[in-house]
Amino acid sequence: MVNPIVVGIIGAGRIGRLHADNLRVMPSFKLKSIAEAVVSEELLVWAESRNLGSAFVNGQDILNDPEIEAVFICTSTDTHASWIELAARAGKHIFCEKPISLSSEFTHQALKIVEDEGVLLQVGFNRRMDPSFRKLKQLVQSGELGSPHIVKITSRDPQPPGEAYVRSSGGMFMDMTIHDFDMARYLMGEEVTEVYTLGANLVDPMFGRCDDVDTAVITLTFASGAICVIDNSRKAVYGYDQRVEVFGSCGSATADNCRPTTVEVSTAASVTRDQPLHFFLERYNQAFVEEVAAFARAIRLQEPIICSGLDGQQAERIAEAAKESYLTGLPVKLSSCAGEGISATQAL
């Protein structure tokens, strides 16, 4: 039996706790330590309920522990790159939540250190491991849909985040739409060459005060000439709206919303079915598990990383271009990129 990978988690917020819960029940991992700057009473109650009361240490202690092979970086985005650099220099394999940083320049610096130290880095674009989106990817790769012409991605949150979060998140394009930018590259297996954005404040004036938008449509042009249209909203009153369509020369395929049941009720008055699942923790629960399992296989079996640091950097570059396009009202060209990002995207 292969020995489990001993891991530590840096950051015990919502996403850090989700990973902790998943790691605890996965035989490929042994969760040893968790680091959190402020250990609240509520956090301690959560930890005690999972027999993790003694797991809390300083983040640097995790990096200094020779038993720990890999770290999960689940802190605020503005600290990701620093922790990546420290973890790489400590010889730890790294799983980092998206985005790697709020600047593709800072990300480039962090990735250089990861490369120099020879450790693995996987970025947490978990939607790549969603079964429906993986099926779309397989259809594109197999050629069943012919040459892809149009990708349409709808991504709308059920409710807006708080102002404090918005001010520190990097804005809609870097925080929310970045998932869709990665999904577009993942499905197409090629690079984006141009970005054009229309944005508005229609949900809450708070976003305007934060120099952000809450509603947007972004058009991506790929190297082949194919087009992707992404629409985002911070508030869909009916639930978490997550749909993708790929239209090609030989047909189209659509991944619809996930719902609690598939039951459809038809009466003389109406035809009804369940609303979409309410939030990302429900919608992408399986994807969160699968991405971590893939990380374990990359470490133990030398399988390809499902979402590399370069993939993360490319999504950030698109997000930066989307923001620039919104501010200028003009399309933004993206320079050509190294081929490694394409091969990483095509690995699945």
CSV table of C-alpha atoms in Angstrom, one decimal:
chain,number,residue,atom,x,y,z
A,1,MET,CA,0.0,0.0,0.0
A,2,VAL,CA,1.3,3.4,-0.9
A,3,ASN,CA,2.0,5.7,2.1
A,4,PRO,CA,-0.4,8.6,2.4
A,5,ILE,CA,0.8,12.1,1.5
A,6,VAL,CA,1.3,14.1,4.7
A,7,VAL,CA,-0.2,17.6,4.2
A,8,GLY,CA,-0.7,20.9,6.0
A,9,ILE,CA,-3.3,23.5,5.2
A,10,ILE,CA,-2.4,27.2,5.4
A,11,GLY,CA,-5.7,29.1,5.8
A,12,ALA,CA,-8.7,27.8,7.6
A,13,GLY,CA,-11.5,29.8,6.1
A,14,ARG,CA,-14.4,28.4,4.1
A,15,ILE,CA,-12.3,26.8,1.4
A,16,GLY,CA,-9.6,25.6,3.7
A,17,ARG,CA,-12.2,23.8,5.9
A,18,LEU,CA,-13.8,22.2,2.8
A,19,HIS,CA,-10.4,20.8,1.8
A,20,ALA,CA,-9.7,19.7,5.4
A,21,ASP,CA,-13.0,17.7,5.4
A,22,ASN,CA,-12.2,16.1,2.1
A,23,LEU,CA,-8.6,15.3,3.0
A,24,ARG,CA,-9.6,13.6,6.3
A,25,VAL,CA,-11.6,10.9,4.5
A,26,MET,CA,-9.2,10.3,1.6
A,27,PRO,CA,-6.8,7.4,2.1
A,28,SER,CA,-4.2,9.2,-0.2
A,29,PHE,CA,-3.7,11.9,2.4
A,30,LYS,CA,-2.9,12.4,6.0
A,31,LEU,CA,-3.9,15.9,7.3
A,32,LYS,CA,-1.4,16.8,10.0
A,33,SER,CA,-1.5,20.5,10.5
A,34,ILE,CA,-3.6,23.6,9.9
A,35,ALA,CA,-2.4,27.2,10.1
A,36,GLU,CA,-4.8,30.2,10.7
A,37,ALA,CA,-3.8,33.7,11.7
A,38,VAL,CA,-6.8,34.1,14.0
A,39,VAL,CA,-8.2,31.0,15.7
A,40,SER,CA,-11.7,32.0,16.7
A,41,GLU,CA,-14.0,30.2,19.1
A,42,GLU,CA,-16.1,29.2,16.2
A,43,LEU,CA,-13.1,27.7,14.4
A,44,LEU,CA,-12.1,25.8,17.5
A,45,VAL,CA,-15.6,24.3,17.7
A,46,TRP,CA,-15.4,23.2,14.1
A,47,ALA,CA,-11.9,21.7,14.7
A,48,GLU,CA,-13.0,19.8,17.8
A,49,SER,CA,-15.9,18.3,16.0
A,50,ARG,CA,-13.4,16.8,13.6
A,51,ASN,CA,-10.8,15.8,16.1
A,52,LEU,CA,-8.5,18.5,14.8
A,53,GLY,CA,-8.2,20.6,18.0
A,54,SER,CA,-4.5,20.0,18.3
A,55,ALA,CA,-3.8,20.6,14.6
A,56,PHE,CA,-3.3,24.4,14.6
A,57,VAL,CA,0.2,25.7,14.2
A,58,ASN,CA,1.9,28.7,12.6
A,59,GLY,CA,2.2,28.6,8.8
A,60,GLN,CA,6.0,28.6,9.0
A,61,ASP,CA,5.8,25.6,11.3
A,62,ILE,CA,4.1,23.7,8.5
A,63,LEU,CA,6.9,24.6,6.1
A,64,ASN,CA,9.5,23.6,8.6
A,65,ASP,CA,8.0,20.2,9.4
A,66,PRO,CA,10.1,17.6,7.5
A,67,GLU,CA,7.2,15.1,7.6
A,68,ILE,CA,4.9,17.3,5.6
A,69,GLU,CA,5.2,16.7,1.8
A,70,ALA,CA,2.6,19.0,0.5
A,71,VAL,CA,0.7,22.2,1.5
A,72,PHE,CA,-2.7,23.6,0.6
A,73,ILE,CA,-2.6,27.4,0.3
A,74,CYS,CA,-6.1,28.6,1.2
A,75,THR,CA,-5.3,32.1,2.5
A,76,SER,CA,-6.5,35.4,1.0
A,77,THR,CA,-5.5,35.9,-2.6
A,78,ASP,CA,-3.0,38.7,-1.8
A,79,THR,CA,-0.8,36.3,0.2
A,80,HIS,CA,-0.9,33.3,-2.3
A,81,ALA,CA,2.3,34.1,-4.2
A,82,SER,CA,4.3,34.7,-1.0
A,83,TRP,CA,3.2,31.4,0.5
A,84,ILE,CA,4.0,29.6,-2.8
A,85,GLU,CA,7.5,31.0,-2.8
A,86,LEU,CA,8.1,30.0,0.8
A,87,ALA,CA,6.6,26.5,0.3
A,88,ALA,CA,8.6,25.9,-2.9
A,89,ARG,CA,11.9,26.9,-1.1
A,90,ALA,CA,10.9,24.5,1.7
A,91,GLY,CA,10.6,21.7,-0.9
A,92,LYS,CA,6.9,21.2,-0.5
A,93,HIS,CA,4.5,20.3,-3.3
A,94,ILE,CA,1.8,22.9,-3.5
A,95,PHE,CA,-1.9,23.1,-4.1
A,96,CYS,CA,-3.0,26.7,-4.3
A,97,GLU,CA,-6.5,28.1,-4.6
A,98,LYS,CA,-7.2,30.5,-7.5
A,99,PRO,CA,-6.0,33.0,-8.4
A,100,ILE,CA,-2.3,32.6,-7.8
A,101,SER,CA,-2.0,36.4,-7.2
A,102,LEU,CA,-3.7,39.6,-8.2
A,103,SER,CA,-1.0,40.3,-10.8
A,104,SER,CA,0.3,38.0,-13.5
A,105,GLU,CA,3.7,39.6,-13.0
A,106,PHE,CA,3.8,38.5,-9.3
A,107,THR,CA,2.5,35.1,-10.5
A,108,HIS,CA,5.4,34.8,-13.0
A,109,GLN,CA,7.9,35.4,-10.2
A,110,ALA,CA,6.3,32.7,-8.0
A,111,LEU,CA,6.2,30.2,-10.9
A,112,LYS,CA,9.9,30.8,-11.6
A,113,ILE,CA,10.8,29.8,-8.0
A,114,VAL,CA,8.5,26.7,-8.2
A,115,GLU,CA,10.4,25.7,-11.4
A,116,ASP,CA,13.8,26.3,-9.9
A,117,GLU,CA,13.0,24.3,-6.8
A,118,GLY,CA,11.5,21.4,-8.7
A,119,VAL,CA,8.2,21.0,-6.8
A,120,LEU,CA,4.7,20.4,-8.2
A,121,LEU,CA,2.1,23.2,-8.2
A,122,GLN,CA,-1.6,22.6,-8.9
A,123,VAL,CA,-4.0,25.6,-9.1
A,124,GLY,CA,-7.5,25.1,-7.7
A,125,PHE,CA,-9.6,25.5,-10.8
A,126,ASN,CA,-11.8,22.7,-9.6
A,127,ARG,CA,-14.4,23.1,-12.4
A,128,ARG,CA,-12.1,21.2,-14.7
A,129,MET,CA,-13.0,18.1,-12.7
A,130,ASP,CA,-16.8,18.5,-12.9
A,131,PRO,CA,-18.1,15.4,-14.7
A,132,SER,CA,-20.3,17.4,-17.1
A,133,PHE,CA,-17.6,19.8,-18.1
A,134,ARG,CA,-15.1,17.0,-18.5
A,135,LYS,CA,-17.6,15.3,-20.9
A,136,LEU,CA,-17.7,18.5,-23.0
A,137,LYS,CA,-13.9,18.5,-23.1
A,138,GLN,CA,-13.9,14.9,-24.2
A,139,LEU,CA,-16.4,15.7,-27.0
A,140,VAL,CA,-14.3,18.5,-28.2
A,141,GLN,CA,-11.1,16.4,-28.1
A,142,SER,CA,-12.7,13.5,-29.9
A,143,GLY,CA,-13.8,15.7,-32.8
A,144,GLU,CA,-17.4,14.6,-32.4
A,145,LEU,CA,-18.5,18.2,-32.5
A,146,GLY,CA,-16.2,19.1,-35.4
A,147,SER,CA,-14.3,22.3,-35.2
A,148,PRO,CA,-15.5,24.4,-32.3
A,149,HIS,CA,-16.9,27.7,-33.4
A,150,ILE,CA,-18.7,29.2,-30.4
A,151,VAL,CA,-18.4,28.5,-26.6
A,152,LYS,CA,-21.1,30.1,-24.4
A,153,ILE,CA,-20.6,30.2,-20.6
A,154,THR,CA,-23.1,31.4,-18.1
A,155,SER,CA,-21.9,31.9,-14.6
A,156,ARG,CA,-24.2,33.7,-12.1
A,157,ASP,CA,-23.9,33.7,-8.3
A,158,PRO,CA,-27.1,33.4,-6.2
A,159,GLN,CA,-26.2,36.4,-4.0
A,160,PRO,CA,-23.4,39.0,-4.0
A,161,PRO,CA,-20.5,38.8,-1.6
A,162,GLY,CA,-19.9,41.4,1.2
A,163,GLU,CA,-18.1,44.7,0.6
A,164,ALA,CA,-15.0,43.7,2.6
A,165,TYR,CA,-14.5,40.7,0.3
A,166,VAL,CA,-15.1,42.6,-2.9
A,167,ARG,CA,-12.4,45.2,-1.9
A,168,SER,CA,-9.8,42.5,-1.4
A,169,SER,CA,-10.8,40.0,-4.1
A,170,GLY,CA,-9.3,41.7,-7.1
A,171,GLY,CA,-12.8,42.4,-8.6
A,172,MET,CA,-15.2,40.3,-10.6
A,173,PHE,CA,-12.9,39.4,-13.4
A,174,MET,CA,-10.1,38.2,-11.2
A,175,ASP,CA,-12.2,36.6,-8.6
A,176,MET,CA,-15.3,35.2,-10.3
A,177,THR,CA,-14.9,35.3,-14.1
A,178,ILE,CA,-11.4,33.8,-13.8
A,179,HIS,CA,-13.1,30.4,-13.4
A,180,ASP,CA,-14.8,31.0,-16.8
A,181,PHE,CA,-11.6,32.1,-18.4
A,182,ASP,CA,-9.9,28.9,-17.3
A,183,MET,CA,-12.9,26.9,-18.5
A,184,ALA,CA,-12.8,28.5,-21.9
A,185,ARG,CA,-9.1,27.6,-22.3
A,186,TYR,CA,-9.7,24.1,-20.9
A,187,LEU,CA,-12.5,23.3,-23.4
A,188,MET,CA,-10.8,24.8,-26.4
A,189,GLY,CA,-7.3,23.7,-25.8
A,190,GLU,CA,-5.9,26.9,-27.3
A,191,GLU,CA,-5.0,30.4,-26.3
A,192,VAL,CA,-7.1,33.5,-26.2
A,193,THR,CA,-5.8,36.3,-28.5
A,194,GLU,CA,-8.3,39.1,-27.8
A,195,VAL,CA,-10.7,40.1,-25.0
A,196,TYR,CA,-13.6,42.6,-25.1
A,197,THR,CA,-15.7,43.4,-22.1
A,198,LEU,CA,-19.0,45.2,-21.3
A,199,GLY,CA,-19.7,45.7,-17.7
A,200,ALA,CA,-22.4,47.4,-15.5
A,201,ASN,CA,-23.5,48.0,-12.0
A,202,LEU,CA,-27.1,46.7,-11.9
A,203,VAL,CA,-27.2,44.6,-8.7
A,204,ASP,CA,-25.8,46.8,-5.9
A,205,PRO,CA,-24.2,50.3,-5.9
A,206,MET,CA,-21.6,48.8,-3.5
A,207,PHE,CA,-19.7,47.3,-6.4
A,208,GLY,CA,-19.4,50.7,-8.0
A,209,ARG,CA,-18.0,52.2,-4.8
A,210,CYS,CA,-15.4,49.4,-5.0
A,211,ASP,CA,-14.5,50.3,-8.6
A,212,ASP,CA,-16.0,47.0,-9.7
A,213,VAL,CA,-18.9,45.7,-11.7
A,214,ASP,CA,-21.6,43.2,-10.8
A,215,THR,CA,-22.9,42.4,-14.3
A,216,ALA,CA,-20.7,41.6,-17.4
A,217,VAL,CA,-20.5,40.1,-20.8
A,218,ILE,CA,-17.0,39.2,-22.1
A,219,THR,CA,-16.1,38.0,-25.5
A,220,LEU,CA,-12.9,36.0,-26.1
A,221,THR,CA,-11.4,35.3,-29.4
A,222,PHE,CA,-9.1,32.3,-29.8
A,223,ALA,CA,-6.1,31.8,-32.0
A,224,SER,CA,-8.2,29.7,-34.4
A,225,GLY,CA,-10.8,32.4,-34.7
A,226,ALA,CA,-13.4,30.6,-32.5
A,227,ILE,CA,-15.4,32.8,-30.1
A,228,CYS,CA,-16.4,32.4,-26.5
A,229,VAL,CA,-19.1,34.5,-24.9
A,230,ILE,CA,-19.2,34.7,-21.1
A,231,ASP,CA,-22.1,36.3,-19.1
A,232,ASN,CA,-21.8,37.0,-15.4
A,233,SER,CA,-24.0,38.3,-12.7
A,234,ARG,CA,-23.4,38.6,-9.0
A,235,LYS,CA,-27.1,37.9,-8.2
A,236,ALA,CA,-29.3,35.2,-9.8
A,237,VAL,CA,-32.4,35.1,-7.6
A,238,TYR,CA,-33.2,31.5,-8.6
A,239,GLY,CA,-29.9,29.9,-7.6
A,240,TYR,CA,-26.4,29.2,-8.8
A,241,ASP,CA,-26.6,29.4,-12.6
A,242,GLN,CA,-23.8,27.4,-14.2
A,243,ARG,CA,-24.2,26.4,-17.9
A,244,VAL,CA,-21.9,25.8,-20.8
A,245,GLU,CA,-22.5,25.1,-24.5
A,246,VAL,CA,-20.0,24.2,-27.2
A,247,PHE,CA,-21.2,24.7,-30.8
A,248,GLY,CA,-19.1,23.2,-33.6
A,249,SER,CA,-19.1,22.4,-37.3
A,250,CYS,CA,-20.6,19.0,-36.6
A,251,GLY,CA,-23.0,19.7,-33.8
A,252,SER,CA,-23.3,21.2,-30.3
A,253,ALA,CA,-23.3,20.0,-26.7
A,254,THR,CA,-24.6,21.6,-23.5
A,255,ALA,CA,-24.0,21.1,-19.8
A,256,ASP,CA,-27.0,22.3,-17.9
A,257,ASN,CA,-27.5,23.3,-14.3
A,258,CYS,CA,-27.4,20.7,-11.6
A,259,ARG,CA,-30.6,20.4,-9.5
A,260,PRO,CA,-31.6,18.5,-6.4
A,261,THR,CA,-33.7,16.1,-8.4
A,262,THR,CA,-34.5,15.6,-12.1
A,263,VAL,CA,-38.3,15.4,-11.4
A,264,GLU,CA,-40.4,17.6,-13.7
A,265,VAL,CA,-44.1,18.2,-12.7
A,266,SER,CA,-46.6,18.9,-15.5
A,267,THR,CA,-50.1,20.0,-14.7
A,268,ALA,CA,-52.8,22.1,-16.5
A,269,ALA,CA,-51.4,25.1,-14.6
A,270,SER,CA,-47.7,24.8,-15.2
A,271,VAL,CA,-44.6,22.7,-15.9
A,272,THR,CA,-42.1,23.0,-13.0
A,273,ARG,CA,-38.8,21.5,-11.8
A,274,ASP,CA,-36.4,22.1,-9.0
A,275,GLN,CA,-34.3,25.3,-8.9
A,276,PRO,CA,-30.5,25.0,-9.5
A,277,LEU,CA,-28.4,24.0,-6.5
A,278,HIS,CA,-27.8,27.1,-4.4
A,279,PHE,CA,-24.1,27.6,-4.2
A,280,PHE,CA,-20.7,26.4,-5.3
A,281,LEU,CA,-20.1,24.1,-2.3
A,282,GLU,CA,-23.1,22.1,-3.4
A,283,ARG,CA,-22.7,22.4,-7.2
A,284,TYR,CA,-19.0,21.5,-7.3
A,285,ASN,CA,-18.7,19.2,-4.3
A,286,GLN,CA,-17.5,16.2,-6.4
A,287,ALA,CA,-15.1,18.4,-8.4
A,288,PHE,CA,-13.4,19.5,-5.2
A,289,VAL,CA,-12.8,15.9,-4.3
A,290,GLU,CA,-11.6,14.9,-7.7
A,291,GLU,CA,-9.1,17.7,-8.1
A,292,VAL,CA,-7.5,16.7,-4.8
A,293,ALA,CA,-7.4,13.1,-5.8
A,294,ALA,CA,-5.7,14.2,-9.1
A,295,PHE,CA,-3.1,16.1,-7.0
A,296,ALA,CA,-2.3,12.9,-5.1
A,297,ARG,CA,-1.8,11.0,-8.4
A,298,ALA,CA,0.5,13.7,-9.7
A,299,ILE,CA,2.7,13.4,-6.6
A,300,ARG,CA,2.7,9.6,-6.2
A,301,LEU,CA,2.2,8.4,-9.8
A,302,GLN,CA,3.8,11.3,-11.7
A,303,GLU,CA,0.6,11.9,-13.6
A,304,PRO,CA,0.3,15.3,-15.3
A,305,ILE,CA,-0.9,18.2,-13.2
A,306,ILE,CA,-4.5,18.9,-14.2
A,307,CYS,CA,-4.2,22.6,-13.8
A,308,SER,CA,-0.6,24.0,-13.9
A,309,GLY,CA,0.8,27.2,-12.7
A,310,LEU,CA,1.0,28.4,-16.3
A,311,ASP,CA,-2.7,27.7,-16.7
A,312,GLY,CA,-3.3,29.8,-13.6
A,313,GLN,CA,-1.2,32.6,-15.0
A,314,GLN,CA,-2.9,32.5,-18.4
A,315,ALA,CA,-6.3,32.9,-16.7
A,316,GLU,CA,-5.0,35.9,-14.8
A,317,ARG,CA,-3.7,37.5,-18.0
A,318,ILE,CA,-7.2,37.2,-19.5
A,319,ALA,CA,-8.7,38.7,-16.3
A,320,GLU,CA,-6.3,41.6,-16.5
A,321,ALA,CA,-7.2,42.2,-20.2
A,322,ALA,CA,-10.9,42.0,-19.4
A,323,LYS,CA,-10.5,44.7,-16.8
A,324,GLU,CA,-8.5,46.9,-19.2
A,325,SER,CA,-11.1,46.4,-21.9
A,326,TYR,CA,-13.9,47.4,-19.5
A,327,LEU,CA,-12.1,50.6,-18.5
A,328,THR,CA,-11.1,51.6,-22.0
A,329,GLY,CA,-14.1,50.3,-23.9
A,330,LEU,CA,-11.8,48.8,-26.4
A,331,PRO,CA,-10.8,45.2,-27.3
A,332,VAL,CA,-7.4,44.1,-25.8
A,333,LYS,CA,-5.0,41.9,-27.7
A,334,LEU,CA,-3.1,39.2,-25.8
A,335,SER,CA,0.4,38.3,-26.9
A,336,SER,CA,1.2,34.7,-27.8
A,337,CYS,CA,2.1,32.4,-25.0
A,338,ALA,CA,4.4,29.4,-24.4
A,339,GLY,CA,3.0,26.1,-25.6
A,340,GLU,CA,3.2,24.4,-22.2
A,341,GLY,CA,-0.1,26.0,-21.2
A,342,ILE,CA,-1.8,24.4,-24.1
A,343,SER,CA,-0.4,21.0,-23.5
A,344,ALA,CA,-1.4,21.2,-19.8
A,345,THR,CA,-4.9,22.2,-20.8
A,346,GLN,CA,-5.1,19.3,-23.3
A,347,ALA,CA,-3.9,16.8,-20.8
A,348,LEU,CA,-7.4,15.8,-19.9
